[in-house]
XYZ file of C-alpha atoms in Angstrom:
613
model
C 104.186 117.796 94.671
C 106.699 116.655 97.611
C 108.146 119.180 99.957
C 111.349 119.489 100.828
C 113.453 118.961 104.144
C 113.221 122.292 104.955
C 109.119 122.778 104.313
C 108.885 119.728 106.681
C 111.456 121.107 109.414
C 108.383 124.107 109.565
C 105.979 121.387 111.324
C 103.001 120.203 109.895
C 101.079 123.084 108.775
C 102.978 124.039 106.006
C 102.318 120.231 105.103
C 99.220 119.161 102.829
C 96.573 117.261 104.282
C 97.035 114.233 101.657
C 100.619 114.119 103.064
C 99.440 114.268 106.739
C 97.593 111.115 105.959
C 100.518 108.746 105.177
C 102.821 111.011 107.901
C 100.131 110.652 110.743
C 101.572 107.282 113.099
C 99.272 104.232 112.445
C 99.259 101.288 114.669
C 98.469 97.866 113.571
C 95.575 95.835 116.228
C 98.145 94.732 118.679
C 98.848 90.840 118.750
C 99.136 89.627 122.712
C 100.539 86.643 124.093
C 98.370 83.728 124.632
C 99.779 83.165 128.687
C 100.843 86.621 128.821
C 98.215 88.745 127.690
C 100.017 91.587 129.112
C 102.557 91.161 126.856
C 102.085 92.504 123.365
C 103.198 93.250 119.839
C 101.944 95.932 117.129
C 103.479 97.592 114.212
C 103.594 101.532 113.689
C 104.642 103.336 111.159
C 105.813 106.037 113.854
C 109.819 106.050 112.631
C 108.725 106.559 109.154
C 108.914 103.113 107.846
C 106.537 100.242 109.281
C 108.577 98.296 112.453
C 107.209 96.184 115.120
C 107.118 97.159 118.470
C 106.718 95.439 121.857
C 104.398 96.329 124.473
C 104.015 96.116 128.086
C 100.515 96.717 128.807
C 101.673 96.643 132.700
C 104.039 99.681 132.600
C 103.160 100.848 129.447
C 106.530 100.896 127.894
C 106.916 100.139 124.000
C 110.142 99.053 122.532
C 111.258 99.408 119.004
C 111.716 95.950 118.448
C 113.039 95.429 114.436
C 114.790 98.502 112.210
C 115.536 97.737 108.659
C 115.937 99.855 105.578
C 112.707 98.415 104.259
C 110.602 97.928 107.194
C 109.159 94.894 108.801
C 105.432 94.114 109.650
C 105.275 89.921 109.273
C 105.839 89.078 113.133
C 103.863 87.353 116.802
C 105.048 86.824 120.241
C 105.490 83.374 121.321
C 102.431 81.755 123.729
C 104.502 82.595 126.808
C 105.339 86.178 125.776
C 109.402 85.586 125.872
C 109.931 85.849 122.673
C 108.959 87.966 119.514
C 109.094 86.041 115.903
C 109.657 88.228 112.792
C 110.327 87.077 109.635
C 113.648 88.488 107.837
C 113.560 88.556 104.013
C 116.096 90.797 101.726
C 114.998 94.293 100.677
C 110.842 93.050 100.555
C 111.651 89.653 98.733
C 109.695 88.082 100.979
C 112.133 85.683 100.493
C 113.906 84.722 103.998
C 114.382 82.984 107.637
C 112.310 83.155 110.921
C 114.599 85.325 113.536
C 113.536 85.677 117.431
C 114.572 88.564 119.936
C 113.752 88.629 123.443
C 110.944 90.147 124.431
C 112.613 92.896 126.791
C 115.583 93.434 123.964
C 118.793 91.757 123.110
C 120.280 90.205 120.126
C 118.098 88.638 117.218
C 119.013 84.728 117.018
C 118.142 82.484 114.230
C 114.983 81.178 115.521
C 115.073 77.538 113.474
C 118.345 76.504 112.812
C 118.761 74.199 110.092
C 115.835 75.550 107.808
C 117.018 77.392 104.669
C 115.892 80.188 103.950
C 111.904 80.501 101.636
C 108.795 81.855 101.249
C 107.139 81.641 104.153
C 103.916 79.522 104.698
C 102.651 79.768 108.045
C 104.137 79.692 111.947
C 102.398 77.874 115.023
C 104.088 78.502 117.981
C 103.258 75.429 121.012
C 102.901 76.666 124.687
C 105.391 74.535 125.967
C 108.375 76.536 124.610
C 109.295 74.434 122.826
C 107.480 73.097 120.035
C 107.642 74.879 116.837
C 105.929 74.271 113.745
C 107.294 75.912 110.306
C 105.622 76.241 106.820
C 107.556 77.005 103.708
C 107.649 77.136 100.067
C 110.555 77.377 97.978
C 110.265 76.638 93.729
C 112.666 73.203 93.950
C 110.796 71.650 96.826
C 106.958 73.080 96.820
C 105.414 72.940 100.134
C 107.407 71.898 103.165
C 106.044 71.846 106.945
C 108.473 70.827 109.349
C 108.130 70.077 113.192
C 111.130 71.548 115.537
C 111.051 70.743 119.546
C 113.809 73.258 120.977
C 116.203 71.806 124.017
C 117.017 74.912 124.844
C 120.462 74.579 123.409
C 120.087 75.431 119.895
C 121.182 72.248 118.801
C 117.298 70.475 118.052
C 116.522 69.948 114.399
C 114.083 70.310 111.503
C 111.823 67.098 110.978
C 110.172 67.176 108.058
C 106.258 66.443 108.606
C 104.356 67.049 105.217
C 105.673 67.231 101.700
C 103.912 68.609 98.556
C 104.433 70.135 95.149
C 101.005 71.276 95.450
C 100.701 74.814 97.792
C 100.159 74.321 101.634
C 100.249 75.573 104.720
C 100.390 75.802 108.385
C 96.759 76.673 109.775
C 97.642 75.811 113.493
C 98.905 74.074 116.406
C 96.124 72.537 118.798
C 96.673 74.235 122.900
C 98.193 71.106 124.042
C 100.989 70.923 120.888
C 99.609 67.111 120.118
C 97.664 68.418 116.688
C 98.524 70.437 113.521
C 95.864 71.439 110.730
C 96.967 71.658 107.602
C 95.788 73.851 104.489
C 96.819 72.091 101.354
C 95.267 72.322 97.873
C 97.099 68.390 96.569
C 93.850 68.443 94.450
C 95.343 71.155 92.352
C 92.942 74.083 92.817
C 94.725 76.442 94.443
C 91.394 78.654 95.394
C 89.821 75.757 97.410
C 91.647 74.448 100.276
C 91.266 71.082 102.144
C 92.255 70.470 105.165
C 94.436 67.299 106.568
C 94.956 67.318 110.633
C 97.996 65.351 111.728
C 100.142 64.135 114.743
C 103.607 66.232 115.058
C 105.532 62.721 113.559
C 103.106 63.569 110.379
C 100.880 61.068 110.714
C 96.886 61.488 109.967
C 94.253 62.185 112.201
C 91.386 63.307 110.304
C 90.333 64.903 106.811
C 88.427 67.353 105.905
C 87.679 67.970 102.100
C 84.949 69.575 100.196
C 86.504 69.607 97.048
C 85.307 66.185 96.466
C 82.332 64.437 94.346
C 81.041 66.963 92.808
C 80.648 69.521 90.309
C 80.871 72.835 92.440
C 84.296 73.833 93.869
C 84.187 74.731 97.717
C 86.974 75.954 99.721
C 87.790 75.037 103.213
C 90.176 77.609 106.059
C 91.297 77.231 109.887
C 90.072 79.351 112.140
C 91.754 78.142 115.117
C 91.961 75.262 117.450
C 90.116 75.404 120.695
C 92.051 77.193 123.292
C 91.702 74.511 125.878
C 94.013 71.495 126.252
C 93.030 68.159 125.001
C 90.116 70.050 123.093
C 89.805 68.468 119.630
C 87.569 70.913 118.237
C 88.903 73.035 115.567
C 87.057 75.861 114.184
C 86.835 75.982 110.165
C 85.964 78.172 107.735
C 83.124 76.502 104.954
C 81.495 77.783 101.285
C 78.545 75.474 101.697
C 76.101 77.640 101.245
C 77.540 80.095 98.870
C 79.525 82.255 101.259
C 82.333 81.999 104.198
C 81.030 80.800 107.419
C 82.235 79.495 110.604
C 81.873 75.791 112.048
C 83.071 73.661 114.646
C 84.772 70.342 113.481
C 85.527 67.467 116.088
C 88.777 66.360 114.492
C 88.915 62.979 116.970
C 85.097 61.572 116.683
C 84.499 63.820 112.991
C 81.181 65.535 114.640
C 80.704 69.221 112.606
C 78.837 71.519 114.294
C 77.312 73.932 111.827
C 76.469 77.447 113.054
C 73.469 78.880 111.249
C 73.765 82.576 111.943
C 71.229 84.154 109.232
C 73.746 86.502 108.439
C 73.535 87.245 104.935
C 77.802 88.094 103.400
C 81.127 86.377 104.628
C 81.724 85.341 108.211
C 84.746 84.920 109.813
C 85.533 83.703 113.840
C 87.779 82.880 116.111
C 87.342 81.602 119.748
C 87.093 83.880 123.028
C 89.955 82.683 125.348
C 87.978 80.090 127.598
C 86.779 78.152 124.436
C 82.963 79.235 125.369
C 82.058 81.620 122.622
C 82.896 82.449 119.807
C 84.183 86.401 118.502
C 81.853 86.803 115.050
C 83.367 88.887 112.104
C 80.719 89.826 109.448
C 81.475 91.490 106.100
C 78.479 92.440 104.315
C 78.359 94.999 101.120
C 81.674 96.534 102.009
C 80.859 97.105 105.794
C 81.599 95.403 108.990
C 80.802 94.486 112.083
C 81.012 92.505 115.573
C 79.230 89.476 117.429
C 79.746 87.288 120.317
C 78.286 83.736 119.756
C 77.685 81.284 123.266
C 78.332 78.064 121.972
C 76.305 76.610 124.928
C 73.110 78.923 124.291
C 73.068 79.383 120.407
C 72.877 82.839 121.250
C 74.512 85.561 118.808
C 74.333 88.768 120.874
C 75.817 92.150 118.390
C 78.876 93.766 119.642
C 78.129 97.242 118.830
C 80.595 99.435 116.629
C 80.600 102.306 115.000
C 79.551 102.128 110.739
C 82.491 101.533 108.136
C 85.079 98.909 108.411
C 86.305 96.390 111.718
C 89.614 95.000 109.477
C 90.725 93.155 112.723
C 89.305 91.700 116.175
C 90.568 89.778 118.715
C 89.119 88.937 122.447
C 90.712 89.254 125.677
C 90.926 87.182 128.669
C 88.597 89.522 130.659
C 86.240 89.076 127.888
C 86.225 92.565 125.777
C 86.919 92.915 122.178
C 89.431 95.229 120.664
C 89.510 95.905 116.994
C 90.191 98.262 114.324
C 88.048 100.632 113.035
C 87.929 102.843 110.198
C 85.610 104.237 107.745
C 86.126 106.063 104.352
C 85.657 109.552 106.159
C 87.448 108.706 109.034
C 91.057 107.368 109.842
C 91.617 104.013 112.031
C 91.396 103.430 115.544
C 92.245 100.394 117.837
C 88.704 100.657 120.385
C 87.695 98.441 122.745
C 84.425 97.218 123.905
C 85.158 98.882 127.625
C 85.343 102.102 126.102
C 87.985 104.319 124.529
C 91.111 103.724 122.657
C 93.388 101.052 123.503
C 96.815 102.277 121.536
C 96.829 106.167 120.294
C 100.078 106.884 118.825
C 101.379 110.076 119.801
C 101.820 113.167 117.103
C 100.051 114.451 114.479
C 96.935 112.665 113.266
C 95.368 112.576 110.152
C 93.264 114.681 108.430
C 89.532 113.496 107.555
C 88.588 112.241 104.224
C 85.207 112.340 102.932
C 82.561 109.456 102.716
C 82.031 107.089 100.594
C 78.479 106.563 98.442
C 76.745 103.123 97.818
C 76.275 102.463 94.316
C 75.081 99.586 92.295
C 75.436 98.914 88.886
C 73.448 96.182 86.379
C 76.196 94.292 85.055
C 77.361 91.538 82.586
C 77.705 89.485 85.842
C 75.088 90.585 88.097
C 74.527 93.661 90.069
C 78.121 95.378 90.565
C 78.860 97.105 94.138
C 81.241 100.476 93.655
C 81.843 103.058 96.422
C 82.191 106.545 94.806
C 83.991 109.996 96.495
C 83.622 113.212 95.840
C 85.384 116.113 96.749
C 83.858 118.290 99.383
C 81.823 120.668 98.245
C 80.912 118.830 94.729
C 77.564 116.693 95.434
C 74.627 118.316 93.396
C 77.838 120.004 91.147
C 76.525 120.277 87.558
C 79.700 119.790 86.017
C 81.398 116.368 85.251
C 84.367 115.471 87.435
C 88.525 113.920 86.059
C 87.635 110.768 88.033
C 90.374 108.082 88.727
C 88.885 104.655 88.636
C 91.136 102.704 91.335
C 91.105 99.059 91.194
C 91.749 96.672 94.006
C 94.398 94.142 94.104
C 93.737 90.698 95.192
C 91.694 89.669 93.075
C 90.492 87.957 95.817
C 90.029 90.853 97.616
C 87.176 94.020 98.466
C 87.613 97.427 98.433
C 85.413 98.590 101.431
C 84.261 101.708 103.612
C 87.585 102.033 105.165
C 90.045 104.848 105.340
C 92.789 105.073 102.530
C 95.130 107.867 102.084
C 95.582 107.254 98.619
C 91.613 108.092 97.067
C 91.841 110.232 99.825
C 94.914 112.220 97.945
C 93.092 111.918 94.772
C 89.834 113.752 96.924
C 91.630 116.233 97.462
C 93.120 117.550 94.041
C 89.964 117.589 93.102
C 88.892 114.266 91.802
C 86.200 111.899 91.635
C 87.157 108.221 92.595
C 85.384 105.229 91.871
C 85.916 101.949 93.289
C 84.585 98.784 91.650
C 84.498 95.402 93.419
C 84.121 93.646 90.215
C 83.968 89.901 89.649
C 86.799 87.974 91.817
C 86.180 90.220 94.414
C 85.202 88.708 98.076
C 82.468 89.780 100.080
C 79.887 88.636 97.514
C 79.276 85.515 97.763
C 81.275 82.555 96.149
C 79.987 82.513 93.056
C 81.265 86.315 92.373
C 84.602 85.767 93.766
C 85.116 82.373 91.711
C 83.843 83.903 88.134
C 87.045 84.933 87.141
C 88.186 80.716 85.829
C 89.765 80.904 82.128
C 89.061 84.693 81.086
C 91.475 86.134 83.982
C 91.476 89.868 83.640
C 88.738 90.306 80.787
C 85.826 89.673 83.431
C 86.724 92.129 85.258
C 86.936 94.704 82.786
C 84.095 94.156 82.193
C 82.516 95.081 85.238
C 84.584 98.238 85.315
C 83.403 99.213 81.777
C 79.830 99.065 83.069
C 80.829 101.663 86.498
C 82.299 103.237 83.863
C 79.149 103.999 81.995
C 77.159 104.923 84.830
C 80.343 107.592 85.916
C 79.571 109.159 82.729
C 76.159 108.868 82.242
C 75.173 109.650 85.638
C 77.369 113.191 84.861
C 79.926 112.275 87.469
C 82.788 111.518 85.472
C 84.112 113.562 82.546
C 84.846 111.388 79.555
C 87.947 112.588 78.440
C 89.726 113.116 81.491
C 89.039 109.055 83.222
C 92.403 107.649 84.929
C 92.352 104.341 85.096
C 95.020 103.497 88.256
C 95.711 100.375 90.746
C 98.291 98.587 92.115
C 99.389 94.492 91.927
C 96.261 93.343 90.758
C 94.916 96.237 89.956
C 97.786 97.377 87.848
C 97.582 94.458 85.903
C 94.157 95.298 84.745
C 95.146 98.729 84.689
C 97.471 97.765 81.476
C 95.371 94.769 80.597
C 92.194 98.129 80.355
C 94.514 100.497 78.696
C 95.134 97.654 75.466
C 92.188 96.198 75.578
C 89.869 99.573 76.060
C 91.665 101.949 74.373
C 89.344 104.334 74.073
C 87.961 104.526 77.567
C 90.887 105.854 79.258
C 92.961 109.122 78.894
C 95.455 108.075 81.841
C 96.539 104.845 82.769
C 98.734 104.445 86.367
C 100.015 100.944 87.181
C 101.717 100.016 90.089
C 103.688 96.599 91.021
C 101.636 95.202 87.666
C 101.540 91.858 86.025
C 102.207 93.336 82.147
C 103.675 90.195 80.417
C 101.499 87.295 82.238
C 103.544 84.553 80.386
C 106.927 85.787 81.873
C 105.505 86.659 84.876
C 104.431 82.786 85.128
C 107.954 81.924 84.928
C 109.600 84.021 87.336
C 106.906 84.405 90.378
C 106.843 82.701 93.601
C 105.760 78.924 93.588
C 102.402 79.627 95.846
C 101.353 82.516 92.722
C 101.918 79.957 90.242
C 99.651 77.368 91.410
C 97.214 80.261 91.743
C 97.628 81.146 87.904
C 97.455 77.481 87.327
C 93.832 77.321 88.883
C 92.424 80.532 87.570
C 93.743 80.089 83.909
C 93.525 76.090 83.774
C 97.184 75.261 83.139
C 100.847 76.204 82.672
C 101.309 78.764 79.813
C 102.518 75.525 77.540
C 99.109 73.738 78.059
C 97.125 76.742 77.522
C 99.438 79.299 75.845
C 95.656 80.956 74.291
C 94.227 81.738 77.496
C 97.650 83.351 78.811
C 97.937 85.429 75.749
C 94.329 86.744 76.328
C 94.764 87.595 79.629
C 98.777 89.238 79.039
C 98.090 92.958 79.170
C 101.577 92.192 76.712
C 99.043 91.039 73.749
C 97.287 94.684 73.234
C 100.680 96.655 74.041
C 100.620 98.229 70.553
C 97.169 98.945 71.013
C 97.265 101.603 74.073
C 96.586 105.242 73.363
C 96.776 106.685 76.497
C 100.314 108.029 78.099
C 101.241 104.862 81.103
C 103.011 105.392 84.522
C 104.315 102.556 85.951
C 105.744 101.814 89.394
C 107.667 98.845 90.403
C 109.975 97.192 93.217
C 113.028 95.884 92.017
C 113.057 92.586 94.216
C 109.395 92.064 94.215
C 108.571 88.368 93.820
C 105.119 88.070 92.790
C 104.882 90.778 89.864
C 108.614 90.509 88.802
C 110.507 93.381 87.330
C 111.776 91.536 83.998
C 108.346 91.363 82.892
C 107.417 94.460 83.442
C 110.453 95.743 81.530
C 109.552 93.197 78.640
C 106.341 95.472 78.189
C 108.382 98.792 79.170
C 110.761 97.792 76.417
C 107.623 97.354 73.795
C 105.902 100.883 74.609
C 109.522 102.323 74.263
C 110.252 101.007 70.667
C 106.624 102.545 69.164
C 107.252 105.484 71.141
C 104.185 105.362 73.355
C 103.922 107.936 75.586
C 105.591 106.327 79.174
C 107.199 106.768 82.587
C 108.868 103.955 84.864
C 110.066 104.301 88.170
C 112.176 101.605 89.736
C 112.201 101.649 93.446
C 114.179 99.200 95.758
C 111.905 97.410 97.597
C 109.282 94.329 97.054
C 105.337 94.301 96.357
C 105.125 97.797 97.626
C 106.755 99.956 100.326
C 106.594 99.958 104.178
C 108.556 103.369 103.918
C 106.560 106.556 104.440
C 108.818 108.685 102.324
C 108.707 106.148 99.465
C 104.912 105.966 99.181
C 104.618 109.668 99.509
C 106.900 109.643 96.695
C 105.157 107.563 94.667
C 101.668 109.111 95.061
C 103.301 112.521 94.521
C 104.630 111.500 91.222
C 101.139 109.790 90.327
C 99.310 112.985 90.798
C 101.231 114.794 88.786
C 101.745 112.475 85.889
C 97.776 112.614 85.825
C 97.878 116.364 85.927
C 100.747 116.597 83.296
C 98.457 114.416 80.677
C 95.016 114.867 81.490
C 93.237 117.619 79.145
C 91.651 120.309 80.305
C 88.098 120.504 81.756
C 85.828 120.654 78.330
């Protein structure tokens, strides 16, 4: 399916559109500096693998800022624009040290000396220069947040602010550097934050906890402090009413401000630069879209934007909005709210895709949201379609009206794809994303067996030729669907999968434990049951259909030695099965490697799927 060196020397147009897609430079929404908003930082895919680069908005010169054999994308400029922060793990471990470059070039330096290296688990940066506030999370010590105030000599160290075995993290640093909110989950449920607010010698300033006194679990998120000094207001994220929404919280007299907006899915915020208004982010049935709410007025005034997908918005000093847009159809753009594009990447650009439809499903759960392709050409087609069912990752995640090159491949060789945001998923209100506690996995099967029935029913999908495909989550339900659906599924494509859940327990990242903790109700020694009906392991013996699996060698939150344990299993009952091992983490940030992958995908699928009845 791949060309070679010499196909691509030609220029594009011996190259197939589902190639162009993942060739085509993408730019990230470019990240500016807080006191230097001319000053900024993206990440491009431009070199072939996914880098950061700087920005001058002023000259308009862009600077290839980090190069490594596995790409880099986990990075912000400090508040005075001198400095970019990128985070340097091994080969996608994710597993590493903060390092800091000038912002006009020079060496990388060690940009907290005296921190070992971990996961990391969050960065505030203080305007001053000097203040630095580190999160991390390493298996011997849990959560760690440590305060550092730079002299300017290298030679300031680490104190050590907050301590927990529980998850937690940095959510940010208040404008004047005299405030830090805290994420934590000490409570033990590691889907429902609290928050804690505390002085920079780790002392307490205020609480904020919903997790508390009664029987329904709510989660809590920073948003941001106000951007004005001495402003104690700090903008939170709330479940209260059975959905994300914004509110203000007076940290030093405990006032909360709640903003009724009557919008009816998740909503997100952050503040506009003078602290005056608030930038409104609305997700709503796999769409999004824009407002601008004055703070002084109550007013909520729609920004407008195109239909599909905003995946990222941030306001400027002169008061427009940039953001991302994309829909299923279309690829993404960074726009602005004064018109036009604000970063185009030079060379090729990708080809269209086609759009998605709406469609609902009656489900075990509740109503079930899926957004279906077709290829062109196909609507009104009498004939069932091979459709490939891909499933999200996450789970706390949504698949949405947004451009992605890999249905988009599918598309275009001629299948159907169906995307289901089953039970777990966000976007639907709390209660959906939270019905996944004890039956991990099985719940969401279920929701995919009833798309499923519609797909065939409906005469989209042809029975016998259904691929059931996703990656990280979504692979592990792949091989959790293939054992425990048999039947249903003549392909099965998994990529960076959880396939032996109790193994994959034991060797994961600490944050991904405490996560598996929550949604299962214990370690896989207090509830060994539950683990073994959620271990797409249990019903090995039990799949039919031939398995492709994907994974990254060094990836540390679906392991490799678990997914060999269940490699190992299809291999002695001589179940039909492919592996490919690549070097790299949860996934690739290399153009050639995903192109690789996809290419080998497609024709796996072609290689087993039977023939059109």
């Amino acid at each position: 399916m791949s060309e070679t060196g010499a196909e691509k020397a030609t220029g594009s147009e011996s190259m197939p559109d589902w190639e162009k897609r993942f060739r085509a430079p993408r730019v990230s929404l470019p990240d500016w500096a807080e006191d230097a908003p001319q000053r900024s930082l993206f990440a491009s895919n431009a070199t072939g693998t996914y880098e950061l680069y700087a920005w001058d908005r002023t000259t308009g010169a862009q600077r290839q800022a980090t190069d490594r054999p596995n790409g880099t994308t986990d990075g912000l400029l400090s508040p005075d624009g001198e400095w970019i922060w990128w985070f340097n793990d091994k080969d996608g471990d994710e597993f590493g040290v903060w390092l800091r470059q000038p912002f006009g070039g020079g060496p990388d330096e060690p940009a907290v000396p005296g921190l070992d290296a971990s996961y990391p688990a969050g960065l505030a940066l203080g305007r001053d220069g000097r203040t630095v506030v580190v999160g991390r999370s390493t298996d011997e010590e849990g959560s760690t947040i440590h305060v550092v105030r730079h002299d300017g000599t290298g030679g300031a160290a680490p104190v050590e602010v907050y301590r927990h075995r529980e998850s937690a993290g940095v959510g940010d640093l208040s404008h004047d550097g005299t405030l830090i909110a805290v994420e934590h989950t000490e409570h033990g449920d590691a889907m429902h934050s609290a928050l804690r607010v505390i002085r920079p010698d780790g002392s307490t300033v205020a609480e904020l906890d919903d997790t508390k006194g009664g029987t329904v679990e709510l989660g809590l998120e920073v948003l941001g402090f106000a951007p004005v000094d001495g402003d104690t207001r700090l903008l939170v994220g709330h479940q209260r009413r059975g959905r994300w929404e914004p509110m203000v919280w007076d940290v030093a007299s405990g006032e909360e401000s709640d903003l009724v907006l009557g919008l009816p899915g998740d909503v997100s915020a952050e503040w506009y630069p003078d602290g005056s208004a608030l930038l409104i982010a609305h997700g709503f049935e796999a769409r999004g879209e824009l407002f601008r709410y004055d703070l002084a007025s109550r007013e909520l005034t729609r920004i407008e934007t195109p239909t599909g997908s905003v995946s990222g918005a941030t306001a400027r000093p002169d008061g427009t909005v940039e953001y991302m847009w994309s829909s299923a159809a279309e690829p993404p753009v960074v726009r602005s709210t004064a018109g036009g594009v604000v970063l185009d990447p030079p060379g090729m650009k990708a080809p269209a895709s086609v759009p998605v439809e709406d469609v609902w499903v009656d489900g075990p759960g509740g109503r079930i949201h899926a957004l279906v392709q077709r290829p062109a050409g196909t609507a009104g087609s009498s004939g069932p379609l091979p459709t490939v069912f891909e499933v999200h990752g996450g789970p706390t995640w949504h698949d949405s009206d947004a451009f992605a090159a890999g249905p988009a491949a599918w598309v275009d060789h001629g299948y159907a794809v169906v995307r289901v945001n089953y039970r777990g998923s966000t976007g639907y209100g709390r209660e959906w994303t939270d019905a996944l506690k004890h039956r991990v996995g099985l719940i969401e099967l279920e929701d995919i067996a009833a798309v499923r029935e519609w797909a065939v029913t409906s005469g989209l999908a042809d029975p016998d030729r259904l691929v059931l495909a996703g990656g990280s989550w979504g692979g592990y339900l792949t091989l959790l669907g293939l054992g425990t659906q048999p039947d249903a599924w003549a392909v099965g494509l998994a990529a960076v999968p959880v396939a032996d859940y109790v193994t994959a327990y034991h060797d994961e990242m600490e944050a991904l434990k405490a996560m598996d903790r929550t949604l299962l109700g214990g370690t896989p020694e207090e509830v060994p049951e539950r683990f073994a009906a959620s271990s797409p392991l249990t019903y090995v013996d039990e799949v039919k259909a031939p398995v492709y699996i994907s994974a990254g060698v060094n990836d540390p939150r679906c392991p490799i030695r678990q997914v060999e344990n269940y490699v190992d299993r299809l291999a002695a009952r001589g179940a039909a099965h492919e592996v490919y091992r690549y070097d790299a983490g949860h996934g690739s940030l290399v153009v050639d490697e995903r192109i690789k992958q996809v290419a080998l995908e497609l024709e796996f699928a072609q290689r087993h799927l039977p023939a059109a009845g």
